[in-house]
Each structure stands twice: as C-alpha cells, then as structure tokens.
mmCIF file of C-alpha atoms in Angstrom:
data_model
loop_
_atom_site.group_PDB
_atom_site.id
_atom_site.type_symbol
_atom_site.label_atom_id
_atom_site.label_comp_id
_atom_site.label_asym_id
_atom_site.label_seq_id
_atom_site.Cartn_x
_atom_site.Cartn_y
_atom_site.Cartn_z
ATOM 1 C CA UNK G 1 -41.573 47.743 -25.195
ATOM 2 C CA UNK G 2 -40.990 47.530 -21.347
ATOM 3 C CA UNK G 3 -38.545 50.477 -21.212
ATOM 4 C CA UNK G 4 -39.292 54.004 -19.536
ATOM 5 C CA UNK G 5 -41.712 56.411 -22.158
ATOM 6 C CA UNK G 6 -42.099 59.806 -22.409
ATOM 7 C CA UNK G 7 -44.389 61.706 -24.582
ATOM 8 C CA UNK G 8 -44.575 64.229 -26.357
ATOM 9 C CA UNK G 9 -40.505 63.606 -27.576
ATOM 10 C CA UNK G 10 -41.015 67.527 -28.568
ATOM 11 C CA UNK G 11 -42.880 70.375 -27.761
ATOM 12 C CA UNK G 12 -42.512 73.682 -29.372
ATOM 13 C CA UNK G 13 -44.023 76.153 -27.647
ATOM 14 C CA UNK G 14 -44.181 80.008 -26.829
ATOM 15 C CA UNK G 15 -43.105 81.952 -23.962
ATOM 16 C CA UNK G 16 -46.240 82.083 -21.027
ATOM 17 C CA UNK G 17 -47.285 79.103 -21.954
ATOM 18 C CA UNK G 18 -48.063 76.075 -20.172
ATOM 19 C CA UNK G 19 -46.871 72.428 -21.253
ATOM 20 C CA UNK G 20 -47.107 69.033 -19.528
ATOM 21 C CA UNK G 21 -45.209 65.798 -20.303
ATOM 22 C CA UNK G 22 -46.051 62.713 -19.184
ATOM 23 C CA UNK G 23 -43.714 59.360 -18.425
ATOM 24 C CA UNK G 24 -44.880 56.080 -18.060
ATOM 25 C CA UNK G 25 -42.198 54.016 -15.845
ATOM 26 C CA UNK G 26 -41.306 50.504 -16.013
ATOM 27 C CA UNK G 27 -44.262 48.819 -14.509
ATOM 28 C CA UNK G 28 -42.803 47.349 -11.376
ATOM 29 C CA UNK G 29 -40.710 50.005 -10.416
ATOM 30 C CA UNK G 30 -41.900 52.182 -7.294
ATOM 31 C CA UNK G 31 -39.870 55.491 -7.953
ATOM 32 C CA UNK G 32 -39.750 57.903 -10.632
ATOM 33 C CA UNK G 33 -37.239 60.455 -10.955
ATOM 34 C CA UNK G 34 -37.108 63.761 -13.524
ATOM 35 C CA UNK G 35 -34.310 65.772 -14.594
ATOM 36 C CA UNK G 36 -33.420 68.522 -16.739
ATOM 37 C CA UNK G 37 -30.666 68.465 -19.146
ATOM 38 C CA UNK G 38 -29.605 71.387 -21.019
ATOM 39 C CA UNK G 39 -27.555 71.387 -24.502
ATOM 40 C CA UNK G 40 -23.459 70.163 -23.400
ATOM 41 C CA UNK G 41 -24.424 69.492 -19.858
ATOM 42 C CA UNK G 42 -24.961 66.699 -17.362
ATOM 43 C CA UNK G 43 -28.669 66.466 -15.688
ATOM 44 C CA UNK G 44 -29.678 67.884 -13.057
ATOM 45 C CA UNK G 45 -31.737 66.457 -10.527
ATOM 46 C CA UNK G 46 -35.321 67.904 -10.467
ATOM 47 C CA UNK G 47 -37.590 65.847 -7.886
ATOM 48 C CA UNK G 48 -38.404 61.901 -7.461
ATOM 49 C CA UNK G 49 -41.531 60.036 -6.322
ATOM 50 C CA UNK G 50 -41.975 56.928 -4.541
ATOM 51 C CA UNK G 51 -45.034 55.749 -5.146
ATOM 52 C CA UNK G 52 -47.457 58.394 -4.901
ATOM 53 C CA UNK G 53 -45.397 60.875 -2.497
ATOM 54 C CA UNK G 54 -42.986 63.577 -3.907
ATOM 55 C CA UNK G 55 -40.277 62.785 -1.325
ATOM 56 C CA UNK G 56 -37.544 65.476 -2.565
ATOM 57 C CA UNK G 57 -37.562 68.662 -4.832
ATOM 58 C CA UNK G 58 -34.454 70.393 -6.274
ATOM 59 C CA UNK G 59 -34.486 74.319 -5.810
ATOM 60 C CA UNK G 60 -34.299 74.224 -9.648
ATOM 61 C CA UNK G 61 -38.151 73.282 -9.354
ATOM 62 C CA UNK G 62 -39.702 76.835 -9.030
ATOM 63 C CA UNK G 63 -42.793 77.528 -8.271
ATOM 64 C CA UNK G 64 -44.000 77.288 -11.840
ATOM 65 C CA UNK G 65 -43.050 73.818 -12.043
ATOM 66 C CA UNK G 66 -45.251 70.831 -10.449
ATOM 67 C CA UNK G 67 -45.068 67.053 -10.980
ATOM 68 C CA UNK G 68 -47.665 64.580 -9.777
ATOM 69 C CA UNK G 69 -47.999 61.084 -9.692
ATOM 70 C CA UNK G 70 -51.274 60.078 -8.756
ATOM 71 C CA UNK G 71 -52.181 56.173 -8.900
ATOM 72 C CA UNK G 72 -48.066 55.887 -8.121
ATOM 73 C CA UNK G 73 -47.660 54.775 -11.813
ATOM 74 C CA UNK G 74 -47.179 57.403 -14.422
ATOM 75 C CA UNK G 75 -46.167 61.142 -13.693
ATOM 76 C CA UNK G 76 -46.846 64.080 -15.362
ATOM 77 C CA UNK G 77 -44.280 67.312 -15.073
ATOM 78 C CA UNK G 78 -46.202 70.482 -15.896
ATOM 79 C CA UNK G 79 -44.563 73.632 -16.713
ATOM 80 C CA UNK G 80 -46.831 76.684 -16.155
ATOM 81 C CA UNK G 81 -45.278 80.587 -18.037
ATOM 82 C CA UNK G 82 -42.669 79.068 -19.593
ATOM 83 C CA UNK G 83 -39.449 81.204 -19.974
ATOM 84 C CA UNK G 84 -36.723 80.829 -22.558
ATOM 85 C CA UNK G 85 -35.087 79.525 -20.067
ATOM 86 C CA UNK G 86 -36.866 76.479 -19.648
ATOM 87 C CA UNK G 87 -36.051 75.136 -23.197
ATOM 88 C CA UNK G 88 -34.177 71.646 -22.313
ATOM 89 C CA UNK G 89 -34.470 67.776 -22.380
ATOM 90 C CA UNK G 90 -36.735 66.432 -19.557
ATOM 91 C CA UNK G 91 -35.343 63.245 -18.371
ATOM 92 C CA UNK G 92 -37.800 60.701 -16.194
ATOM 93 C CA UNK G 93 -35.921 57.882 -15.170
ATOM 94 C CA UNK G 94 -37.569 54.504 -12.697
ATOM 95 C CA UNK G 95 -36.137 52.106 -10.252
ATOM 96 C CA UNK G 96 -37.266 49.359 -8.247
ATOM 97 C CA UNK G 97 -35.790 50.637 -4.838
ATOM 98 C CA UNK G 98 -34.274 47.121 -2.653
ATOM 99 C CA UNK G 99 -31.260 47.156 -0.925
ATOM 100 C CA UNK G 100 -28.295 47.166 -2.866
ATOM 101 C CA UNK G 101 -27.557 49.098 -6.357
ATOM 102 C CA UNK G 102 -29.933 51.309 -7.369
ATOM 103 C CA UNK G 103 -30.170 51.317 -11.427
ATOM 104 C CA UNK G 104 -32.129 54.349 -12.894
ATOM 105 C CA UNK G 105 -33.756 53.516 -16.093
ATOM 106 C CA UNK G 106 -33.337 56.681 -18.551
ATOM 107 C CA UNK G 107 -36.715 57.040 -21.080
ATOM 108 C CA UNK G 108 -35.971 58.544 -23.954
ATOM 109 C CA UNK G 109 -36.471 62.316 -23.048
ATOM 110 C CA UNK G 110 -38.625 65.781 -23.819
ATOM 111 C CA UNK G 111 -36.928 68.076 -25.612
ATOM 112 C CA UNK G 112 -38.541 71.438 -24.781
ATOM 113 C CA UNK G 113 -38.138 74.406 -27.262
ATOM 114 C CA UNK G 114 -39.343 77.632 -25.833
ATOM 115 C CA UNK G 115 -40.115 80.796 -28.266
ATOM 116 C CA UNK T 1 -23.454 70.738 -2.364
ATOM 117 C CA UNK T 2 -22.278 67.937 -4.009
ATOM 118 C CA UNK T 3 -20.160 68.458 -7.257
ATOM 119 C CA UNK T 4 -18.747 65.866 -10.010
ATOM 120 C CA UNK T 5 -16.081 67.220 -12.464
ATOM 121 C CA UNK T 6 -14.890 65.821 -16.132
ATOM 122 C CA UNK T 7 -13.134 66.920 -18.584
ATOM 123 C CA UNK T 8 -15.325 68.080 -21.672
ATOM 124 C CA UNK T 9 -13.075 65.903 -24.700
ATOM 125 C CA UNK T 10 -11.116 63.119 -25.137
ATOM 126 C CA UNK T 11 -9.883 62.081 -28.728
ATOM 127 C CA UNK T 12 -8.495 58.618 -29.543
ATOM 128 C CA UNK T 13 -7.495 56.490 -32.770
ATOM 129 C CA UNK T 14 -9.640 53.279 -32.781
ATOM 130 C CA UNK T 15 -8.184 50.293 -31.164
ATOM 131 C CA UNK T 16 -6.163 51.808 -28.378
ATOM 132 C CA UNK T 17 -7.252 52.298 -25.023
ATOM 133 C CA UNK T 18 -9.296 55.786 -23.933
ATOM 134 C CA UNK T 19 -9.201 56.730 -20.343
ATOM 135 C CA UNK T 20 -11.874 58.937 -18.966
ATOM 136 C CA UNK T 21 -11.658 60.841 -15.060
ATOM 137 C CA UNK T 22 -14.217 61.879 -12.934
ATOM 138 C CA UNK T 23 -13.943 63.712 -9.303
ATOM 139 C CA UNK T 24 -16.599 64.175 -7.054
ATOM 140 C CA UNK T 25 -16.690 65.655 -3.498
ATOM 141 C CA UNK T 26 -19.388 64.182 -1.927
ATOM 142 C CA UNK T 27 -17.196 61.815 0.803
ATOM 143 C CA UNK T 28 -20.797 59.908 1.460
ATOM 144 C CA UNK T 29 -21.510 58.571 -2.327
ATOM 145 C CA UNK T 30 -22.480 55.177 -2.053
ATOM 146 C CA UNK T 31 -22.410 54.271 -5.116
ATOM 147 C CA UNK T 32 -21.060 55.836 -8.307
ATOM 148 C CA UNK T 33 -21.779 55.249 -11.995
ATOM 149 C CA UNK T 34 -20.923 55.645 -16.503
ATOM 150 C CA UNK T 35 -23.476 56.541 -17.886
ATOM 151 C CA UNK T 36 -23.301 56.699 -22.089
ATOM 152 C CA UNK T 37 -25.352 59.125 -24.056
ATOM 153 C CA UNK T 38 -25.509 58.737 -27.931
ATOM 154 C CA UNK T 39 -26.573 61.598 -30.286
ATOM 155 C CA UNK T 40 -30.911 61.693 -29.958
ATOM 156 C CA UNK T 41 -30.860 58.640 -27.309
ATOM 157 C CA UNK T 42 -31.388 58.522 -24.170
ATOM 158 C CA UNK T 43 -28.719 57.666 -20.768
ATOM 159 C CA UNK T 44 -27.429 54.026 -21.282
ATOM 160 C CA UNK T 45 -25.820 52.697 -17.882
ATOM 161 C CA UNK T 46 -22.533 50.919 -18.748
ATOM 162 C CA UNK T 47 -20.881 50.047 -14.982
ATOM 163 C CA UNK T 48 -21.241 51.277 -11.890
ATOM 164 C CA UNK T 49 -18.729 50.624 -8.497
ATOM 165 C CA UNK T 50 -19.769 50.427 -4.804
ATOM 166 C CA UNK T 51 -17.920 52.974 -2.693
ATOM 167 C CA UNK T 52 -15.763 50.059 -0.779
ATOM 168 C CA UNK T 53 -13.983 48.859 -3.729
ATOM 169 C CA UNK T 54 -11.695 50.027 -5.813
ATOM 170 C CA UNK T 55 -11.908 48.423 -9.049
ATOM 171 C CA UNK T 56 -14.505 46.487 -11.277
ATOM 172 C CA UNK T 57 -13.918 44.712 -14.235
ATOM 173 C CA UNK T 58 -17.018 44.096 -16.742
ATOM 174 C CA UNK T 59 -15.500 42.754 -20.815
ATOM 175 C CA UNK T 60 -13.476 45.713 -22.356
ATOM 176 C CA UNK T 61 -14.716 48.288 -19.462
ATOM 177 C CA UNK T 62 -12.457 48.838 -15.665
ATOM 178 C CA UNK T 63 -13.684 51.198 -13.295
ATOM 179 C CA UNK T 64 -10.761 52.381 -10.784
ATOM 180 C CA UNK T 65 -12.272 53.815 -7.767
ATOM 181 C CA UNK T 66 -9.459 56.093 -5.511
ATOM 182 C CA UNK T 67 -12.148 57.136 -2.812
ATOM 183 C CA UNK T 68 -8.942 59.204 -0.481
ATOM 184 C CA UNK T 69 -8.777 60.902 -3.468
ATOM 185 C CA UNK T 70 -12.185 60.953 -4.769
ATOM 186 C CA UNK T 71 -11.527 60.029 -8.190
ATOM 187 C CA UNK T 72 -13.018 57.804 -10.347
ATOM 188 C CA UNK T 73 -11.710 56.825 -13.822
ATOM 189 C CA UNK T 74 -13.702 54.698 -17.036
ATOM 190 C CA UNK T 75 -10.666 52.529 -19.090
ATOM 191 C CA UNK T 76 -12.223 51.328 -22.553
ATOM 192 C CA UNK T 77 -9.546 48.816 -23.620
ATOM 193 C CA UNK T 78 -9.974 48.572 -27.814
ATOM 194 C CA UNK T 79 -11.215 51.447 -28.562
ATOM 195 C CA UNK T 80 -13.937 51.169 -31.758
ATOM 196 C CA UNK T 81 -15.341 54.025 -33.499
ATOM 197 C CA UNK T 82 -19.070 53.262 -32.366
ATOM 198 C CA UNK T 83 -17.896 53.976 -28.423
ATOM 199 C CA UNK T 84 -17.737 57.524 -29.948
ATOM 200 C CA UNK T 85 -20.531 59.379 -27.629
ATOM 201 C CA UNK T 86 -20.744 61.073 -24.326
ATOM 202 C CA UNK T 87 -19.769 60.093 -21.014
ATOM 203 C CA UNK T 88 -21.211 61.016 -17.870
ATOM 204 C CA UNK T 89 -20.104 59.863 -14.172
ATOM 205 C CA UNK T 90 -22.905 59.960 -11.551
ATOM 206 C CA UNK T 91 -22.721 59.814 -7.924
ATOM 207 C CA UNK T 92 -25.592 58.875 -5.143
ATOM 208 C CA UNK T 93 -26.178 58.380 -1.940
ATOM 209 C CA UNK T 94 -28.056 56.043 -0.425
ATOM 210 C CA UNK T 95 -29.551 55.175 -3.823
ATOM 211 C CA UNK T 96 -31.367 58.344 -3.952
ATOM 212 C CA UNK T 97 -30.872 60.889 -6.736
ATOM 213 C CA UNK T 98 -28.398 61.070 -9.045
ATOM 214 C CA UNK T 99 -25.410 64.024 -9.233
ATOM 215 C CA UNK T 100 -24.073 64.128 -13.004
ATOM 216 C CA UNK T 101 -20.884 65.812 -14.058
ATOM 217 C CA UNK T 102 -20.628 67.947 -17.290
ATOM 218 C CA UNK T 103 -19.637 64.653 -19.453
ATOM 219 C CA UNK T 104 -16.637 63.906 -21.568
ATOM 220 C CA UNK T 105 -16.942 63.929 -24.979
ATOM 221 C CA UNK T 106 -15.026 61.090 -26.754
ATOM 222 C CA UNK T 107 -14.658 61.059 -30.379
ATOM 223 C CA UNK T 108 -12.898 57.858 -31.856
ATOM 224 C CA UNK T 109 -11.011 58.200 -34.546
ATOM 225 C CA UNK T 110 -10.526 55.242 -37.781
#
C-alpha cells in the first residue's frame, strides 16, 4: 500500500496523559501536513513540514502539542496532559510540492478518545 | 482569518441531480477543492478548480466557480445512493494549507 498511514487508528487514553501518533507519508512527497477534526466538523489546520523544517503552526497547536519530523520522512504528533478536549481525529495528509495544484493525500486518521 | 461556509444537509431521491454551495472569504485562494468523507474513511479528493476559471467538468461532477461572489458550488448529475457521505470544500493559497468548511451532509435517498 503506497497511500498515507497512520498508527495507532485509536488511542484511548486518560486525562494528563501523554500520546504520540505517528504517519508515514507517501514516499516521494516532501511535505506533511496534520489536522484535527472534531465529531460534525471540517479540519482544522494544525502545522505542516517540508522536509525536515516545521514551516507553519496553527494557534490551535498549544504548547502541549509538538510534531517532529526528523529524517524529513515520517512525523510523529505528540500530545503531552491531554485534556478532554483533545479527544478528535488526527489527520496527516502529504504532497509533492511543484508548481501547479497541490493535492493533499488524506491517511486514514487517529481517532483520539480522552477520559 | 479565512472562513469557508456550507450548509450542514442536503437530501435527494437517487437519480436526480444534488447541488452543494460553498463560500469562502479569502479573495487570495488559489485554488479551491471537494473533498468526500465516508463513514470510518478517510478525505477522498473528488475535483478541485483554479481560481481563474469558472467551471470544470470531470464525468457526472461540475464545479461552478463565481470568484466576485466567492462562491463555489459541487453539481452531482445522477444522483446514486452510494454518493451518500460528507462533503467538504477547501480553500488554499499558494498551495499551502488547507481551510475546510463545516461539510454538507448528503443523504441519497432510493
């Protein structure tokens, strides 16, 4: 499968703790975007890479939220203290950025279920 | 900041034609997009329009782009029951992130 993966597809977890989630982009593709979805709404942007660099963060990325991207391949999205607040799908979506149309590929998602 | 409206439902009877609207503010979108989202799956792209035109045609889908007006509408000609999922419309700039309205629901009815 050459699509965009995420993992886990759901985490459970308690309020305070700390969760990561990982995607794995299409292979050629040189940015990697997340966003946060919450039940009957659209995404919302949360911050992209291009290669290794973070170029942009949303103010919906707090301080307890960090993404990395370190060999400019897969990224990881760690949640530190989650709140109840923070239950939603996490979206990671990849591109090959060239001139022209930029198509996001959508993986499959996190759902995130705070306690 | 930039803002994309839809209506949350649209209900049709399979095999007519379902019309779903978008507006967005954002007077420097480059490019703007339908996304489909099925129950449990992930965001399928169906069509997307470059900011200079004002329609695009692609099999039983026509984007209508009215940029004075900032309005952007989906037309699914033949309706079938398995179009039945949400619709989002998306707007960027420059190719960078995406803006998502609230989706439209459509349900499709036999």
């Amino acid at each position: 499968d050459t699509g965009v993966s995420q993992n886990p597809r759901h985490k459970i977890t308690k309020r305070g703790q700390n969760v990561t989630f990982r995607c794995d982009p299409i292979s050629e593709h040189n940015r990697l975007y997340w966003y946060r979805q919450t039940l009957g709404q659209g995404p919302e942007f949360l911050t992209y890479f291009q290669n290794e660099a973070q170029l942009e963060k949303s103010r919906l990325l707090s301080d307890r939220f960090s993404a990395e991207r370190p060999k400019g391949s897969f990224s990881t999205l760690e949640i530190q203290r989650t709140e109840q607040g923070d239950s939603a799908m996490y979206l990671c979506a990849s591109t090959q950025r060239t001139s022209g149309v930029v198509e996001q590929f959508f993986g499959p998602g996190t759902r995130l279920t705070v306690l | 900041g930039e803002d994309v409206e839809q209506s949350l439902f649209l209900s049709v009877r399979e095999g007519d034609s379902s019309v779903i609207n978008c507006t967005y503010t954002d007077s420097s979108s480059t490019y703007l997009y339908w996304y489909k989202q099925e129950p449990g799956a992930g965001l399928q792209l169906l069509t997307y329009i470059f900011s200079n035109m004002d329609m695009k045609q692609d099999q039983r889908l026509t984007v209508l782009l009215n940029k004075k007006d900032k309005h952007l509408s989906l037309r699914i000609a033949d309706t079938q029951t398995g179009d039945s999922a949400i619709y989002f419309c998306a707007e960027s700039n420059a190719g960078n992130m995406l803006t998502f309205g609230g989706g439209t629901r459509l349900m499709v009815k036999p």
